[in-house]
Amino acid sequence: MNSVSPSAVQYVGVVMQEELVESRRPQPLERQGSFGLRPAPTTEPGREANGEPDELDKLKSKLMTAWNNVKYGWTVKSKTSFNKTSPVIVLGNSYLLNSEDEVERFRLAFVSRIWLTYRREFPQLDGSTLTTDCGWGCMLRSGQMLLVQGLLVHLMPRDWVWPDAQQLTEVDFEVFRPRSPARAGGVPIPSFGSPRGSNTPEKSLASDQVSKCSQKKGPEYRRDSQAETLHHKLVSWFGDQPPAPFGLHQLVDIGKSSGKKAGDWYGPSIVAHILRKAVAKTSVLHNLAVYVAQDCTVYKEDVVHLCDLSLSQTPPDPSSQAWKSVLILVPVRLGGEVLNPSYIECVKNILKLECCIGIIGGKPKHSLYFVGFQDEQLLYLDPHYCQPMVDVSQVNFSLESFHCSSPKKMPFNRMDPSCTIGFYAKNKKDFASLCSAVSEALSSSKEKYPIFTFVEGKSQDFGLEGHGSNNSGPAAHILPPGRQGMMNNRRNSDEFVFL
């Protein structure tokens, strides 16, 4: 659903040329699909599991790429409409699109998010002949986007935007007054532009005019060489090569301990634990921890034990201020088979918080990364586009395919109830503020039971020994005192408790 640069759109396979001529265009359309889709078998009779992929495997990969790009609708241009009277919320920031400056602020904020999608032609995954995650890896990609947003907040200046976002693309969304009679033929507020990708003099001229308008009236952002170096390094950690600490190869390898392998279906709860293990395993981050909530409960003392470095000193030093930053991931289920509408207001309030780093979930059987909303529509990044692998080991590799220029929306009522919510706290004070702010947001639910809760004490106080966030097992399903009576009337699915 997201537009990408022309250089990122490279369809392959001459046998598909006649059937897929329209799929060569890099314009978006609403997609429907399944992250439960199974790829071709990872091995074939007579072929070693770890052998080099032959020409038939490569052809299959190319055909699957073309098929997915058609299936998920990367064929016809479709702009998302925003109204100018309601604020757009993006990860705790609000934008009222009633002026060119505000539209430009929103565009830069959105485009600066790091977009991680299906890739092809990367080194084969261990234990298989797969060289693409097309058709099965979208939940892992959504999890990567959640984690990389946490790292952006952790490592980059708070007001950082990607400088090249100002020249990325043409206008890719429209702003109208709601219910306007002129909406169908109305003229959107010029939001952004670039000469790149313009194929005609008329388009080029219009694009130049929008670009000049944006440059004249939009906010100015200074290029910070140190921040850009860190930007490249951060993206390289998610590269599709075995050494990348948060790349697909590492995540699939870590998933083996949970019984998953390349080509399998991954749920948002399993991905939360994979991300936790990946951060704990790597040596590139020394001052960040990941805590995964158990049974929709965040145990405060467990977080303190994970983050307070003074507790690891011998003897403990109460005066020490050493504290790890923390990403808190909370797997939840917001209803039974469909989203319980009573939780919509609560989800909105969570996305309004500065400490929120997004939600991974999606439509039923279609993973997405939610970053905000406007009115009754969720705003998201979609991993369902297969791009060529980028060699992140090269100096100053291109960042263009890691940023999306076309914000897309979907109704709240289409949201799958299974999801994982992410938060970030830089220090002990921020963690206390997070607990207070999130608890207040959770109280907005019309449901009798909140989405999740914060509890004083440790998980073992509630009989959860051996199931802590630092252990390798899946989340436990044991409720704290006072809630255990509800367990008899609940069913579990994908490590979730029905609310």
Coordinates of C-alpha atoms in Angstrom, one line a residue:
M1 CA 0.0 0.0 0.0
N2 CA 3.0 2.2 0.3
S3 CA 4.6 3.9 -2.6
V4 CA 8.3 3.4 -3.2
S5 CA 11.0 4.9 -5.4
P6 CA 11.3 3.7 -9.0
S7 CA 14.7 2.3 -8.2
A8 CA 13.1 0.0 -5.7
V9 CA 10.7 -1.5 -8.2
Q10 CA 12.6 -4.2 -10.1
Y11 CA 10.4 -7.0 -11.2
V12 CA 12.0 -10.1 -12.6
G13 CA 11.2 -13.2 -14.6
V14 CA 10.6 -12.8 -18.3
V15 CA 8.0 -15.5 -18.3
M16 CA 5.8 -13.1 -16.4
Q17 CA 6.2 -10.0 -18.6
E18 CA 3.0 -10.2 -20.5
E19 CA 0.8 -11.1 -17.5
L20 CA 2.5 -8.7 -15.1
V21 CA 3.2 -5.6 -17.2
E22 CA 1.1 -3.5 -14.9
S23 CA 2.9 -4.8 -11.8
R24 CA 6.1 -2.9 -12.9
R25 CA 4.5 0.3 -11.7
P26 CA 5.6 1.4 -8.2
Q27 CA 2.1 2.7 -7.2
P28 CA 0.1 1.3 -4.3
L29 CA -3.3 -0.1 -3.8
E30 CA -5.1 -1.6 -0.8
R31 CA -3.9 -5.1 -0.3
Q32 CA -5.5 -8.1 1.2
G33 CA -3.5 -11.2 2.0
S34 CA -2.3 -13.6 4.7
F35 CA 0.8 -13.8 6.8
G36 CA -0.2 -17.4 7.2
L37 CA 0.6 -18.0 3.5
R38 CA 3.0 -20.9 3.1
P39 CA 5.9 -20.7 0.7
A40 CA 7.1 -23.5 -1.4
P41 CA 8.7 -26.4 0.5
T42 CA 12.0 -25.5 1.9
T43 CA 13.6 -28.7 0.5
E44 CA 13.0 -31.0 -2.3
P45 CA 13.8 -34.7 -2.7
G46 CA 17.4 -35.3 -3.7
R47 CA 18.5 -31.8 -2.6
E48 CA 20.6 -31.1 0.5
A49 CA 18.8 -28.7 2.9
N50 CA 21.8 -26.5 3.1
G51 CA 22.8 -26.7 -0.5
E52 CA 23.1 -23.8 -2.8
P53 CA 19.7 -22.8 -4.4
D54 CA 19.6 -23.8 -8.1
E55 CA 18.2 -22.0 -11.0
L56 CA 14.7 -23.5 -10.4
D57 CA 14.8 -22.1 -6.8
K58 CA 15.7 -18.7 -8.1
L59 CA 13.0 -18.8 -10.7
K60 CA 10.5 -19.8 -8.0
S61 CA 11.6 -16.8 -5.9
K62 CA 11.2 -14.4 -8.7
L63 CA 7.7 -15.8 -9.5
M64 CA 6.7 -15.6 -5.9
T65 CA 7.9 -12.0 -5.7
A66 CA 5.9 -11.0 -8.8
W67 CA 2.8 -12.9 -7.5
N68 CA 2.9 -11.3 -4.1
N69 CA 3.4 -7.8 -5.5
V70 CA 0.3 -8.4 -7.7
K71 CA -1.7 -10.0 -4.9
Y72 CA -1.0 -7.2 -2.5
G73 CA -1.8 -4.6 -5.1
W74 CA 1.4 -2.8 -6.0
T75 CA -0.1 -1.9 -9.3
V76 CA -2.4 1.1 -9.3
K77 CA -1.9 4.4 -7.6
S78 CA -4.2 5.1 -4.8
K79 CA -3.9 8.2 -2.5
T80 CA -5.0 8.1 1.1
S81 CA -7.3 11.0 2.0
F82 CA -6.9 12.9 5.3
N83 CA -9.3 15.5 6.6
K84 CA -8.0 18.8 7.8
T85 CA -10.3 19.2 10.8
S86 CA -9.2 16.2 12.9
P87 CA -5.7 15.7 14.3
V88 CA -3.5 12.9 12.9
I89 CA -1.7 11.1 15.7
V90 CA 1.7 9.5 15.0
L91 CA 3.5 7.9 18.0
G92 CA 2.5 10.5 20.5
N93 CA 2.6 13.5 18.3
S94 CA -0.4 15.3 16.9
Y95 CA -0.7 17.0 13.5
L96 CA -3.7 19.2 12.4
L97 CA -3.4 19.3 8.6
N98 CA -4.9 22.7 8.1
S99 CA -1.8 24.3 6.8
E100 CA 1.1 23.5 4.5
D101 CA 3.5 23.7 7.4
E102 CA 1.6 21.1 9.4
V103 CA 1.2 18.8 6.4
E104 CA 4.9 19.0 5.8
R105 CA 5.6 18.2 9.5
F106 CA 3.4 15.2 9.3
R107 CA 4.9 14.0 6.1
L108 CA 8.5 14.3 7.4
A109 CA 7.5 12.5 10.6
F110 CA 5.9 9.6 8.7
V111 CA 8.6 9.3 6.1
S112 CA 11.3 9.3 8.8
R113 CA 10.0 6.0 10.2
I114 CA 12.1 3.1 9.1
W115 CA 10.1 0.7 6.8
L116 CA 11.1 -2.9 6.6
T117 CA 9.6 -5.2 4.0
Y118 CA 9.9 -8.5 2.3
R119 CA 13.2 -8.9 0.5
R120 CA 14.5 -11.3 -2.1
E121 CA 17.9 -12.7 -3.2
F122 CA 19.5 -12.6 0.2
P123 CA 21.8 -15.4 1.5
Q124 CA 19.8 -18.5 2.1
L125 CA 18.3 -19.1 5.5
D126 CA 20.0 -21.7 7.6
G127 CA 18.3 -25.1 7.3
S128 CA 16.4 -24.2 4.1
T129 CA 16.9 -23.1 0.5
L130 CA 14.8 -20.0 1.0
T131 CA 16.4 -16.8 -0.2
T132 CA 13.3 -14.6 0.3
D133 CA 10.7 -14.2 3.1
C134 CA 8.0 -13.2 0.6
G135 CA 4.7 -14.7 1.6
W136 CA 5.6 -15.7 5.2
G137 CA 7.9 -13.2 6.9
C138 CA 5.6 -10.2 7.3
M139 CA 5.1 -10.5 11.1
L140 CA 8.9 -10.7 11.6
R141 CA 9.2 -7.6 9.4
S142 CA 6.5 -5.8 11.5
G143 CA 8.4 -6.8 14.7
Q144 CA 11.6 -5.4 13.2
M145 CA 9.8 -2.1 12.6
L146 CA 8.6 -2.0 16.2
L147 CA 12.1 -2.7 17.4
V148 CA 13.8 -0.2 15.1
Q149 CA 11.4 2.5 16.2
G150 CA 12.4 1.8 19.8
L151 CA 16.1 2.1 18.8
L152 CA 15.4 5.4 16.9
V153 CA 14.0 6.8 20.1
H154 CA 16.8 5.3 22.1
L155 CA 19.7 6.4 20.0
M156 CA 18.6 9.4 17.8
P157 CA 17.7 13.0 18.9
R158 CA 14.1 13.3 19.9
D159 CA 13.2 15.6 17.0
W160 CA 15.3 13.8 14.4
V161 CA 13.9 13.5 10.9
W162 CA 15.6 12.0 7.8
P163 CA 16.9 15.0 5.8
D164 CA 16.4 13.3 2.5
A165 CA 12.7 12.9 3.2
Q166 CA 12.2 16.4 2.0
Q167 CA 13.1 15.4 -1.6
L168 CA 11.7 11.8 -1.6
T169 CA 8.7 11.8 -3.8
E170 CA 5.6 13.4 -5.3
V171 CA 2.4 14.2 -3.4
D172 CA 1.2 10.8 -2.0
F173 CA -1.8 11.8 0.1
E174 CA -4.6 14.3 0.0
V175 CA -6.1 16.6 2.6
F176 CA -9.8 17.5 2.4
R177 CA -12.5 18.9 4.5
P178 CA -14.8 16.0 5.5
R179 CA -18.1 15.7 3.7
S180 CA -17.2 18.5 1.3
P181 CA -19.3 18.5 -1.9
A182 CA -16.2 19.4 -3.8
R183 CA -14.2 16.5 -2.4
A184 CA -14.3 14.4 -5.5
G185 CA -12.8 17.2 -7.6
G186 CA -11.2 19.2 -4.9
V187 CA -7.6 20.3 -4.9
P188 CA -5.5 18.9 -2.0
I189 CA -3.1 21.0 0.0
P190 CA 0.3 20.7 -1.6
S191 CA 2.2 18.4 0.8
F192 CA 5.5 17.6 -0.7
G193 CA 7.3 17.0 -4.0
S194 CA 10.4 16.1 -5.9
P195 CA 11.6 16.1 -9.4
R196 CA 12.6 12.4 -9.0
G197 CA 10.1 10.0 -10.5
S198 CA 8.5 12.6 -12.7
N199 CA 8.2 11.2 -16.2
T200 CA 6.8 14.2 -18.1
P201 CA 7.7 17.9 -18.2
E202 CA 4.2 18.8 -16.8
K203 CA 4.7 16.5 -13.8
S204 CA 8.2 17.7 -13.3
L205 CA 7.1 21.4 -13.4
A206 CA 4.2 20.7 -10.9
S207 CA 6.5 18.7 -8.7
D208 CA 9.1 21.5 -8.7
Q209 CA 6.4 24.0 -7.8
V210 CA 5.3 21.9 -4.9
S211 CA 8.9 21.3 -3.8
K212 CA 9.6 25.0 -3.9
C213 CA 6.4 25.7 -1.9
S214 CA 7.4 23.1 0.7
Q215 CA 10.9 24.4 0.9
K216 CA 9.7 27.9 1.3
K217 CA 7.0 27.4 3.9
G218 CA 7.9 24.0 5.5
P219 CA 10.2 23.6 8.5
E220 CA 13.9 23.5 7.9
Y221 CA 16.0 20.5 9.1
R222 CA 19.8 20.7 9.5
R223 CA 21.7 17.8 8.2
D224 CA 23.6 16.2 11.1
S225 CA 26.5 14.0 9.8
Q226 CA 26.8 12.1 13.1
A227 CA 23.0 11.4 13.1
E228 CA 23.2 10.2 9.5
T229 CA 26.1 7.9 10.3
L230 CA 24.1 6.4 13.1
H231 CA 21.0 6.2 10.8
H232 CA 23.0 4.0 8.4
K233 CA 24.4 1.9 11.2
L234 CA 21.0 1.3 12.7
V235 CA 19.5 0.2 9.4
S236 CA 22.5 -2.1 8.8
W237 CA 21.6 -3.9 12.1
F238 CA 18.4 -5.0 10.3
G239 CA 20.1 -6.0 7.1
D240 CA 19.2 -9.3 5.3
Q241 CA 22.6 -10.9 6.0
P242 CA 23.5 -13.5 8.6
P243 CA 25.8 -11.2 10.7
A244 CA 23.1 -8.5 11.2
P245 CA 22.0 -8.7 14.9
F246 CA 18.4 -8.0 14.2
G247 CA 18.2 -9.2 10.6
L248 CA 15.9 -11.9 9.4
H249 CA 18.6 -14.6 9.5
Q250 CA 19.2 -14.0 13.2
L251 CA 15.5 -13.8 14.1
V252 CA 14.7 -17.0 12.3
D253 CA 17.7 -18.7 14.0
I254 CA 16.4 -17.5 17.4
G255 CA 12.9 -18.7 16.6
K256 CA 14.2 -22.3 16.4
S257 CA 14.2 -22.4 20.2
S258 CA 10.4 -21.8 20.1
G259 CA 9.9 -24.5 17.4
K260 CA 9.8 -22.1 14.5
K261 CA 11.7 -22.4 11.2
A262 CA 12.0 -20.4 8.0
G263 CA 8.6 -20.4 6.2
D264 CA 6.5 -20.9 9.4
W265 CA 3.8 -18.7 10.6
Y266 CA 4.9 -16.3 13.4
G267 CA 2.4 -14.7 15.8
P268 CA 2.9 -11.3 17.5
S269 CA 3.6 -12.9 20.9
I270 CA 6.3 -15.2 19.6
V271 CA 7.9 -12.3 17.7
A272 CA 8.0 -10.3 20.9
H273 CA 10.0 -13.0 22.6
I274 CA 12.3 -13.4 19.6
L275 CA 13.0 -9.6 19.7
R276 CA 13.8 -9.8 23.4
K277 CA 16.3 -12.7 22.8
A278 CA 17.9 -10.8 19.9
V279 CA 18.5 -7.7 22.0
A280 CA 19.9 -9.8 24.9
K281 CA 22.1 -11.8 22.5
T282 CA 23.7 -8.9 20.7
S283 CA 26.9 -7.0 21.7
V284 CA 25.9 -3.8 19.8
L285 CA 23.6 -2.6 22.6
H286 CA 24.8 -2.6 26.2
N287 CA 22.4 -0.2 27.8
L288 CA 19.0 -1.5 26.6
A289 CA 16.9 -4.3 27.8
V290 CA 13.6 -5.8 26.5
Y291 CA 10.8 -6.9 28.9
V292 CA 8.0 -9.0 27.6
A293 CA 4.8 -8.9 29.7
Q294 CA 3.3 -12.2 30.9
D295 CA -0.4 -12.9 30.8
C296 CA -1.2 -9.3 30.1
T297 CA 0.6 -8.2 33.2
V298 CA 3.7 -6.0 33.6
Y299 CA 5.4 -6.9 36.9
K300 CA 7.2 -3.7 38.0
E301 CA 9.8 -5.4 40.2
D302 CA 10.8 -7.7 37.3
V303 CA 11.4 -4.6 35.2
V304 CA 13.4 -3.0 38.0
H305 CA 15.5 -6.1 38.4
L306 CA 16.1 -6.1 34.6
C307 CA 17.1 -2.5 34.4
D308 CA 18.6 -1.4 37.8
L309 CA 22.4 -2.1 37.3
S310 CA 23.1 -1.4 41.0
L311 CA 21.4 -4.6 41.9
S312 CA 24.1 -6.5 40.0
Q313 CA 26.9 -4.9 42.0
T314 CA 28.5 -6.6 45.0
P315 CA 27.4 -5.4 47.4
P316 CA 24.4 -3.5 45.9
D317 CA 24.8 0.2 45.8
P318 CA 21.4 1.9 46.5
S319 CA 22.9 5.3 45.6
S320 CA 23.9 4.2 42.1
Q321 CA 22.0 5.9 39.2
A322 CA 22.9 3.3 36.6
W323 CA 19.8 2.2 34.9
K324 CA 19.2 0.4 31.5
S325 CA 16.7 1.8 29.1
V326 CA 13.9 -0.6 28.5
L327 CA 11.5 -1.6 25.7
I328 CA 8.3 -3.1 27.2
L329 CA 6.4 -5.4 24.9
V330 CA 2.9 -6.5 25.9
P331 CA 1.2 -9.3 23.9
V332 CA -2.6 -8.9 24.2
R333 CA -5.8 -10.1 22.6
L334 CA -8.4 -7.4 22.2
G335 CA -11.5 -9.6 21.9
G336 CA -12.4 -13.1 20.6
E337 CA -12.6 -13.7 16.9
V338 CA -12.9 -10.0 16.1
L339 CA -11.8 -6.7 17.8
N340 CA -13.9 -5.8 20.8
P341 CA -15.1 -2.2 19.9
S342 CA -14.9 -1.3 23.6
Y343 CA -11.1 -1.3 23.4
I344 CA -10.9 1.2 20.4
E345 CA -10.8 4.3 22.6
C346 CA -8.1 2.7 24.8
V347 CA -5.9 1.8 21.8
K348 CA -6.3 5.5 20.6
N349 CA -5.2 6.8 24.0
I350 CA -2.2 4.4 24.0
L351 CA -1.1 5.6 20.5
K352 CA -1.3 9.2 21.8
L353 CA 1.4 8.5 24.4
E354 CA 5.0 9.6 23.7
C355 CA 6.3 6.5 25.3
C356 CA 4.4 4.3 22.8
I357 CA 6.5 2.9 20.0
G358 CA 3.7 1.3 18.1
I359 CA 1.6 -1.9 17.8
I360 CA 2.3 -5.0 15.7
G361 CA -0.7 -6.9 14.6
G362 CA -2.7 -6.2 11.5
K363 CA -5.8 -7.3 9.7
P364 CA -6.9 -10.9 10.1
K365 CA -4.0 -13.0 8.7
H366 CA -2.2 -9.9 7.4
S367 CA 0.5 -8.4 9.5
L368 CA 0.9 -4.6 9.8
Y369 CA 2.8 -2.1 12.0
F370 CA 0.4 0.5 13.5
V371 CA 1.9 3.9 14.2
G372 CA -1.1 6.2 14.7
F373 CA -4.7 7.1 13.7
Q374 CA -7.1 9.7 12.5
D375 CA -10.7 9.6 13.6
E376 CA -11.8 5.9 13.2
Q377 CA -8.9 4.9 10.9
L378 CA -5.5 3.4 12.0
L379 CA -2.3 4.6 10.3
Y380 CA 0.2 1.9 9.4
L381 CA 3.3 0.7 7.6
D382 CA 2.9 -2.4 5.5
P383 CA 5.7 -5.0 5.0
H384 CA 4.0 -6.7 2.1
Y385 CA 6.2 -5.5 -0.7
C386 CA 9.1 -7.6 -2.0
Q387 CA 12.2 -5.5 -2.7
P388 CA 15.7 -6.6 -3.7
M389 CA 18.1 -7.1 -0.9
V390 CA 20.3 -4.1 -0.1
D391 CA 24.0 -4.9 0.8
V392 CA 24.2 -3.0 4.1
S393 CA 27.9 -3.8 4.4
Q394 CA 28.6 -1.2 1.6
V395 CA 29.6 2.3 2.7
N396 CA 26.8 4.8 2.4
F397 CA 24.3 2.2 1.0
S398 CA 21.0 3.6 -0.2
L399 CA 18.4 4.3 2.5
E400 CA 15.6 5.0 0.1
S401 CA 14.0 1.6 0.1
F402 CA 13.9 1.7 3.9
H403 CA 11.5 4.7 4.1
C404 CA 7.9 4.8 3.0
S405 CA 6.4 7.9 1.4
S406 CA 2.7 6.9 1.3
P407 CA 0.8 6.8 4.6
K408 CA -2.1 4.4 4.6
K409 CA -5.1 3.9 6.8
M410 CA -7.7 1.2 7.7
P411 CA -10.8 1.1 9.9
F412 CA -10.3 0.1 13.5
N413 CA -13.0 -2.5 13.1
R414 CA -10.8 -4.5 10.7
M415 CA -8.0 -4.8 13.2
D416 CA -7.1 -8.3 14.2
P417 CA -7.5 -8.7 18.0
S418 CA -4.1 -10.4 18.4
C419 CA -1.3 -7.8 18.7
T420 CA 1.7 -6.7 20.7
I421 CA 2.0 -3.2 22.1
G422 CA 5.4 -1.5 22.5
F423 CA 6.6 1.1 25.0
Y424 CA 10.0 2.7 25.7
A425 CA 11.4 4.2 28.9
K426 CA 14.9 5.8 28.9
N427 CA 15.5 5.8 32.7
K428 CA 13.9 5.0 36.0
K429 CA 12.0 8.3 36.1
D430 CA 10.6 7.6 32.6
F431 CA 9.5 4.1 33.7
A432 CA 7.5 5.6 36.6
S433 CA 5.9 8.1 34.2
L434 CA 5.2 5.3 31.7
C435 CA 3.4 3.2 34.3
S436 CA 1.3 6.2 35.4
A437 CA 0.5 7.4 31.8
V438 CA -0.3 3.9 30.4
S439 CA -2.5 3.0 33.4
E440 CA -4.5 6.2 32.9
A441 CA -4.9 5.3 29.2
L442 CA -6.0 1.8 30.0
S443 CA -8.7 3.1 32.4
S444 CA -10.4 4.6 29.4
S445 CA -11.7 1.2 28.3
K446 CA -15.4 0.6 28.6
E447 CA -14.7 -3.0 29.2
K448 CA -14.8 -4.4 32.7
Y449 CA -11.3 -5.8 32.3
P450 CA -8.4 -3.6 31.1
I451 CA -6.2 -4.7 28.1
F452 CA -3.4 -5.3 30.5
T453 CA -2.3 -4.2 34.0
F454 CA 0.8 -3.0 36.0
V455 CA 1.3 -5.0 39.2
E456 CA 3.6 -4.3 42.1
G457 CA 5.9 -7.2 42.9
K458 CA 7.6 -10.0 41.0
S459 CA 6.2 -12.6 38.7
Q460 CA 7.2 -15.4 41.1
D461 CA 5.0 -13.8 43.8
F462 CA 2.1 -15.1 41.6
G463 CA 3.5 -18.5 40.9
L464 CA 5.3 -17.8 37.7
E465 CA 8.7 -19.2 38.6
G466 CA 10.6 -20.2 35.5
H467 CA 8.4 -18.1 33.2
G468 CA 10.1 -14.7 33.6
S469 CA 10.8 -12.3 30.7
N470 CA 14.4 -13.4 30.6
N471 CA 13.6 -17.1 30.2
S472 CA 13.3 -18.8 26.9
G473 CA 9.8 -20.2 27.3
P474 CA 6.6 -18.6 26.0
A475 CA 4.5 -16.3 28.1
A476 CA 2.7 -18.0 31.0
H477 CA -1.0 -18.0 31.4
I478 CA -1.2 -17.8 35.2
L479 CA -3.3 -14.9 36.5
P480 CA -2.4 -12.8 39.5
P481 CA -4.5 -13.2 42.7
G482 CA -8.0 -11.9 42.2
R483 CA -8.1 -12.7 38.5
Q484 CA -7.6 -16.5 38.5
G485 CA -11.3 -17.1 38.7
M486 CA -11.7 -15.7 35.2
M487 CA -9.3 -18.2 33.7
N488 CA -11.9 -21.0 33.6
N489 CA -14.0 -19.0 31.1
R490 CA -11.2 -18.2 28.8
R491 CA -9.5 -19.9 25.9
N492 CA -5.9 -19.3 24.8
S493 CA -4.7 -18.7 21.3
D494 CA -1.2 -17.9 20.2
E495 CA 0.0 -17.3 23.7
F496 CA -2.9 -14.8 24.4
V497 CA -5.6 -14.6 27.0
F498 CA -9.0 -13.5 25.7
L499 CA -10.3 -10.4 27.4

